[in-house]
PDB file of C-alpha atoms in Angstrom:
ATOM      1  CA  MET A 225     207.160  97.120  90.479  1.00 40.00           C
ATOM      2  CA  ALA A 226     203.782  96.090  91.812  1.00 43.00           C
ATOM      3  CA  SER A 227     202.600  99.688  91.847  1.00 44.00           C
ATOM      4  CA  PHE A 228     203.647 100.123  88.198  1.00 40.00           C
ATOM      5  CA  ALA A 229     201.839  96.948  87.216  1.00 43.00           C
ATOM      6  CA  ALA A 230     198.751  98.015  89.145  1.00 44.00           C
ATOM      7  CA  SER A 231     198.681 101.426  87.517  1.00 43.00           C
ATOM      8  CA  PHE A 232     199.383  99.843  84.115  1.00 43.00           C
ATOM      9  CA  ALA A 233     196.430  97.479  84.443  1.00 41.00           C
ATOM     10  CA  ALA A 234     194.154 100.193  85.738  1.00 46.00           C
ATOM     11  CA  SER A 235     195.097 102.602  82.971  1.00 47.00           C
ATOM     12  CA  ASN A 236     195.033 100.137  80.071  1.00 57.00           C
ATOM     13  CA  PRO A 237     191.637 100.426  78.374  1.00 59.00           C
ATOM     14  CA  SER A 238     192.329  97.388  76.187  1.00 64.00           C
ATOM     15  CA  PHE A 239     191.974  95.166  79.273  1.00 74.00           C
ATOM     16  CA  THR A 240     188.474  94.108  80.159  1.00 74.00           C
ATOM     17  CA  PRO A 241     186.989  95.343  83.446  1.00 79.00           C
ATOM     18  CA  SER A 242     186.913  91.745  84.683  1.00 80.00           C
ATOM     19  CA  PHE A 243     190.622  91.330  83.945  1.00 81.00           C
ATOM     20  CA  ASN A 244     191.417  94.467  85.942  1.00 82.00           C
ATOM     21  CA  GLN A 245     189.142  93.313  88.757  1.00 86.00           C
ATOM     22  CA  TYR A 246     190.914  89.929  88.969  1.00 83.00           C
ATOM     23  CA  ALA A 247     194.297  91.685  88.964  1.00 85.00           C
ATOM     24  CA  THR A 248     193.206  93.928  91.840  1.00 87.00           C
ATOM     25  CA  GLU A 249     191.832  90.999  93.840  1.00 87.00           C
ATOM     26  CA  ILE A 250     194.981  88.921  93.356  1.00 85.00           C
ATOM     27  CA  ARG A 251     197.205  91.813  94.388  1.00 86.00           C
ATOM     28  CA  SER A 252     195.055  92.265  97.476  1.00 85.00           C
ATOM     29  CA  LEU A 253     195.555  88.591  98.334  1.00 83.00           C
ATOM     30  CA  CYS A 254     199.313  88.955  97.777  1.00 84.00           C
ATOM     31  CA  SER A 255     199.474  91.842 100.215  1.00 84.00           C
ATOM     32  CA  ARG A 256     197.669  89.681 102.784  1.00 82.00           C
ATOM     33  CA  ALA A 257     199.595  86.455 102.039  1.00 78.00           C
ATOM     34  CA  HIS A 258     201.369  86.462 105.386  1.00 76.00           C
ATOM     35  CA  THR A 259     197.994  86.436 107.185  1.00 81.00           C
ATOM     36  CA  LEU A 260     196.564  83.499 105.195  1.00 77.00           C
ATOM     37  CA  SER A 261     197.440  79.841 105.459  1.00 79.00           C
ATOM     38  CA  SER A 262     199.527  78.584 102.584  1.00 79.00           C
ATOM     39  CA  SER A 263     196.748  76.306 101.315  1.00 79.00           C
ATOM     40  CA  ASP A 264     194.128  79.090 101.469  1.00 79.00           C
ATOM     41  CA  PHE A 265     196.421  81.471  99.617  1.00 80.00           C
ATOM     42  CA  GLN A 266     197.239  78.882  96.956  1.00 83.00           C
ATOM     43  CA  SER A 267     193.641  77.842  96.372  1.00 81.00           C
ATOM     44  CA  GLN A 268     192.317  81.402  96.162  1.00 83.00           C
ATOM     45  CA  THR A 269     195.062  82.730  93.905  1.00 83.00           C
ATOM     46  CA  SER A 270     195.162  79.608  91.739  1.00 83.00           C
ATOM     47  CA  GLU A 271     191.484  79.876  90.899  1.00 84.00           C
ATOM     48  CA  LEU A 272     191.699  83.619  90.228  1.00 83.00           C
ATOM     49  CA  LEU A 273     194.807  83.185  88.067  1.00 85.00           C
ATOM     50  CA  ASN A 274     193.081  80.516  85.963  1.00 84.00           C
ATOM     51  CA  VAL A 275     190.071  82.739  85.360  1.00 83.00           C
ATOM     52  CA  MET A 276     192.324  85.741  84.726  1.00 83.00           C
ATOM     53  CA  LYS A 277     194.307  83.825  82.100  1.00 84.00           C
ATOM     54  CA  ILE A 278     191.089  82.960  80.288  1.00 82.00           C
ATOM     55  CA  GLU A 279     189.963  86.580  80.554  1.00 82.00           C
ATOM     56  CA  ALA A 280     193.308  87.774  79.144  1.00 81.00           C
ATOM     57  CA  ARG A 281     192.569  85.928  75.919  1.00 79.00           C
ATOM     58  CA  SER A 282     189.507  88.093  75.328  1.00 79.00           C
ATOM     59  CA  CYS A 283     191.282  91.423  75.874  1.00 80.00           C
ATOM     60  CA  ASP A 284     191.838  93.723  72.895  1.00 81.00           C
ATOM     61  CA  ASP A 285     195.589  93.721  73.467  1.00 82.00           C
ATOM     62  CA  ARG A 286     196.094  90.033  74.207  1.00 82.00           C
ATOM     63  CA  LYS A 287     199.887  90.274  74.269  1.00 84.00           C
ATOM     64  CA  ALA A 288     199.882  93.052  76.896  1.00 85.00           C
ATOM     65  CA  ALA A 289     197.229  91.204  78.905  1.00 83.00           C
ATOM     66  CA  MET A 290     199.287  88.008  78.925  1.00 85.00           C
ATOM     67  CA  LYS A 291     202.356  90.003  79.944  1.00 87.00           C
ATOM     68  CA  GLU A 292     200.373  91.533  82.801  1.00 87.00           C
ATOM     69  CA  TYR A 293     199.067  88.072  83.739  1.00 86.00           C
ATOM     70  CA  GLU A 294     202.651  86.739  83.903  1.00 88.00           C
ATOM     71  CA  SER A 295     203.675  89.705  86.053  1.00 87.00           C
ATOM     72  CA  ILE A 296     200.843  89.028  88.484  1.00 87.00           C
ATOM     73  CA  ARG A 297     201.652  85.315  88.508  1.00 88.00           C
ATOM     74  CA  ASN A 298     205.230  86.221  89.495  1.00 87.00           C
ATOM     75  CA  GLU A 299     203.857  88.425  92.289  1.00 86.00           C
ATOM     76  CA  VAL A 300     201.794  85.484  93.544  1.00 86.00           C
ATOM     77  CA  ASP A 301     204.878  83.244  93.504  1.00 85.00           C
ATOM     78  CA  ARG A 302     206.850  85.837  95.466  1.00 83.00           C
ATOM     79  CA  ALA A 303     204.032  86.346  97.962  1.00 82.00           C
ATOM     80  CA  ALA A 304     203.673  82.574  98.426  1.00 80.00           C
ATOM     81  CA  LEU A 305     207.385  82.240  99.054  1.00 78.00           C
ATOM     82  CA  LEU A 306     207.459  85.193 101.425  1.00 74.00           C
ATOM     83  CA  GLY A 307     204.339  83.976 103.226  1.00 67.00           C
ATOM     84  CA  SER A 308     205.640  80.432 103.615  1.00 59.00           C
ATOM     85  CA  SER A 309     209.075  81.575 104.745  1.00 55.00           C
ATOM     86  CA  SER A 310     207.641  83.958 107.336  1.00 54.00           C
ATOM     87  CA  SER A 311     205.170  81.392 108.678  1.00 50.00           C
ATOM     88  CA  SER A 312     207.759  78.632 108.780  1.00 49.00           C
ATOM     89  CA  SER A 313     210.262  80.996 110.384  1.00 48.00           C
ATOM     90  CA  ASN A 314     207.711  81.824 113.074  1.00 47.00           C
ATOM     91  CA  ALA A 315     206.841  78.188 113.634  1.00 47.00           C
ATOM     92  CA  SER A 316     210.420  77.006 113.691  1.00 46.00           C
ATOM     93  CA  SER A 317     212.769  77.932 116.460  1.00 43.00           C
ATOM     94  CA  SER A 318     215.721  76.508 114.593  1.00 48.00           C
ATOM     95  CA  ASN A 319     218.054  79.159 113.292  1.00 53.00           C
ATOM     96  CA  SER A 320     219.315  76.902 110.491  1.00 53.00           C
ATOM     97  CA  ALA A 321     215.803  76.385 109.099  1.00 54.00           C
ATOM     98  CA  SER A 322     215.282  80.140 109.080  1.00 59.00           C
ATOM     99  CA  ASN A 323     218.604  80.635 107.308  1.00 63.00           C
ATOM    100  CA  GLY A 324     217.682  77.959 104.768  1.00 64.00           C
ATOM    101  CA  ASN A 325     214.386  79.683 104.016  1.00 72.00           C
ATOM    102  CA  ALA A 326     216.072  83.063 103.764  1.00 73.00           C
ATOM    103  CA  ALA A 327     218.657  81.643 101.379  1.00 75.00           C
ATOM    104  CA  ALA A 328     215.956  79.971  99.275  1.00 75.00           C
ATOM    105  CA  LYS A 329     213.980  83.205  99.252  1.00 76.00           C
ATOM    106  CA  LYS A 330     217.066  85.172  98.200  1.00 78.00           C
ATOM    107  CA  ARG A 331     217.866  82.681  95.409  1.00 80.00           C
ATOM    108  CA  PHE A 332     214.266  82.788  94.217  1.00 80.00           C
ATOM    109  CA  LEU A 333     214.184  86.585  94.107  1.00 81.00           C
ATOM    110  CA  GLU A 334     217.580  86.797  92.387  1.00 82.00           C
ATOM    111  CA  THR A 335     216.551  84.199  89.808  1.00 83.00           C
ATOM    112  CA  ASN A 336     213.248  85.935  89.250  1.00 81.00           C
ATOM    113  CA  ASP A 337     215.034  89.265  88.721  1.00 83.00           C
ATOM    114  CA  LYS A 338     217.396  87.632  86.211  1.00 86.00           C
ATOM    115  CA  ILE A 339     214.450  86.156  84.336  1.00 86.00           C
ATOM    116  CA  GLU A 340     212.693  89.540  84.252  1.00 87.00           C
ATOM    117  CA  LYS A 341     215.865  91.176  82.880  1.00 88.00           C
ATOM    118  CA  GLN A 342     216.190  88.456  80.248  1.00 91.00           C
ATOM    119  CA  ASN A 343     212.551  88.892  79.275  1.00 87.00           C
ATOM    120  CA  ALA A 344     213.084  92.643  78.931  1.00 88.00           C
ATOM    121  CA  THR A 345     216.136  91.982  76.748  1.00 91.00           C
ATOM    122  CA  LEU A 346     214.145  89.568  74.588  1.00 90.00           C
ATOM    123  CA  GLU A 347     211.369  92.124  74.195  1.00 90.00           C
ATOM    124  CA  ARG A 348     213.892  94.762  73.081  1.00 92.00           C
ATOM    125  CA  ILE A 349     215.362  92.293  70.596  1.00 93.00           C
ATOM    126  CA  GLN A 350     211.920  91.413  69.265  1.00 92.00           C
ATOM    127  CA  GLN A 351     211.143  95.104  68.867  1.00 91.00           C
ATOM    128  CA  SER A 352     214.428  95.615  66.988  1.00 93.00           C
ATOM    129  CA  VAL A 353     213.684  92.665  64.709  1.00 93.00           C
ATOM    130  CA  ALA A 354     210.219  94.059  63.986  1.00 92.00           C
ATOM    131  CA  GLU A 355     211.728  97.466  63.146  1.00 94.00           C
ATOM    132  CA  ILE A 356     214.318  95.823  60.880  1.00 94.00           C
ATOM    133  CA  GLU A 357     211.552  93.881  59.124  1.00 94.00           C
ATOM    134  CA  ASP A 358     209.614  97.125  58.596  1.00 93.00           C
ATOM    135  CA  VAL A 359     212.660  98.863  57.142  1.00 95.00           C
ATOM    136  CA  GLY A 360     213.344  95.820  54.930  1.00 94.00           C
ATOM    137  CA  GLY A 361     209.768  95.949  53.649  1.00 94.00           C
ATOM    138  CA  GLU A 362     210.076  99.649  52.882  1.00 95.00           C
ATOM    139  CA  ILE A 363     213.367  99.071  51.053  1.00 96.00           C
ATOM    140  CA  THR A 364     211.811  96.241  49.026  1.00 95.00           C
ATOM    141  CA  THR A 365     208.897  98.490  48.063  1.00 95.00           C
ATOM    142  CA  GLN A 366     211.257 101.306  47.067  1.00 96.00           C
ATOM    143  CA  LEU A 367     213.416  98.921  45.013  1.00 97.00           C
ATOM    144  CA  GLN A 368     210.336  97.627  43.191  1.00 96.00           C
ATOM    145  CA  SER A 369     209.288 101.204  42.423  1.00 96.00           C
ATOM    146  CA  ASN A 370     212.795 102.032  41.164  1.00 96.00           C
ATOM    147  CA  ARG A 371     212.818  98.870  39.048  1.00 97.00           C
ATOM    148  CA  GLU A 372     209.533  99.891  37.416  1.00 97.00           C
ATOM    149  CA  GLN A 373     210.846 103.420  36.718  1.00 97.00           C
ATOM    150  CA  ILE A 374     214.042 102.035  35.179  1.00 97.00           C
ATOM    151  CA  LYS A 375     212.014  99.656  32.996  1.00 97.00           C
ATOM    152  CA  LYS A 376     209.838 102.557  31.783  1.00 96.00           C
ATOM    153  CA  GLN A 377     212.930 104.622  30.989  1.00 96.00           C
ATOM    154  CA  GLN A 378     214.509 101.696  29.116  1.00 96.00           C
ATOM    155  CA  ASP A 379     211.317 101.300  27.072  1.00 96.00           C
ATOM    156  CA  ARG A 380     211.362 105.038  26.262  1.00 96.00           C
ATOM    157  CA  VAL A 381     215.019 104.867  25.197  1.00 96.00           C
ATOM    158  CA  LYS A 382     214.243 101.895  22.924  1.00 95.00           C
ATOM    159  CA  GLU A 383     211.316 103.808  21.451  1.00 94.00           C
ATOM    160  CA  VAL A 384     213.467 106.894  20.821  1.00 94.00           C
ATOM    161  CA  ASN A 385     216.202 104.733  19.267  1.00 93.00           C
ATOM    162  CA  THR A 386     213.654 103.064  17.025  1.00 92.00           C
ATOM    163  CA  MET A 387     212.260 106.457  15.981  1.00 91.00           C
ATOM    164  CA  SER A 388     215.768 107.755  15.376  1.00 90.00           C
ATOM    165  CA  LYS A 389     216.664 104.772  13.184  1.00 88.00           C
ATOM    166  CA  TYR A 390     213.383 105.134  11.321  1.00 87.00           C
ATOM    167  CA  ALA A 391     214.015 108.840  10.805  1.00 84.00           C
ATOM    168  CA  ASP A 392     217.570 108.183   9.549  1.00 81.00           C
ATOM    169  CA  SER A 393     216.364 105.752   6.941  1.00 73.00           C
TER     170      SER A 393
END
């Protein structure tokens, strides 16, 4: 997923160069999270994420930029969890602490996957609603056009009837 997001950001011309640069830097930090102290990782990524969020607002496609920002923020959360669980596992000789961290990590990843699936479902629903609204607008336009044509035909029939009555008299 990270490789897709990286290629998406790199190939999306509606993102500003700064936005792409922040995304690349954050992903680099995520890949090195296990080598950094938890506080260093948090401070560096937190600052970059804040600036990236501001930068996302100035992108041409703000919605896509915010979606990419959220994806990167999720990567940071995963990396922080993985980094803290690996460092605490190394520091702790207790097997139960390691199992607790592994279980927490597993729950976090499962929950995150569920949230991503729900977000994808919501996006599909929003797209369907937008398509339905478009079709409804087209139908409304067509009905208005038909209404105008019927009105014109009714006026012509009245005119012909009037002429016919006038001619009969």
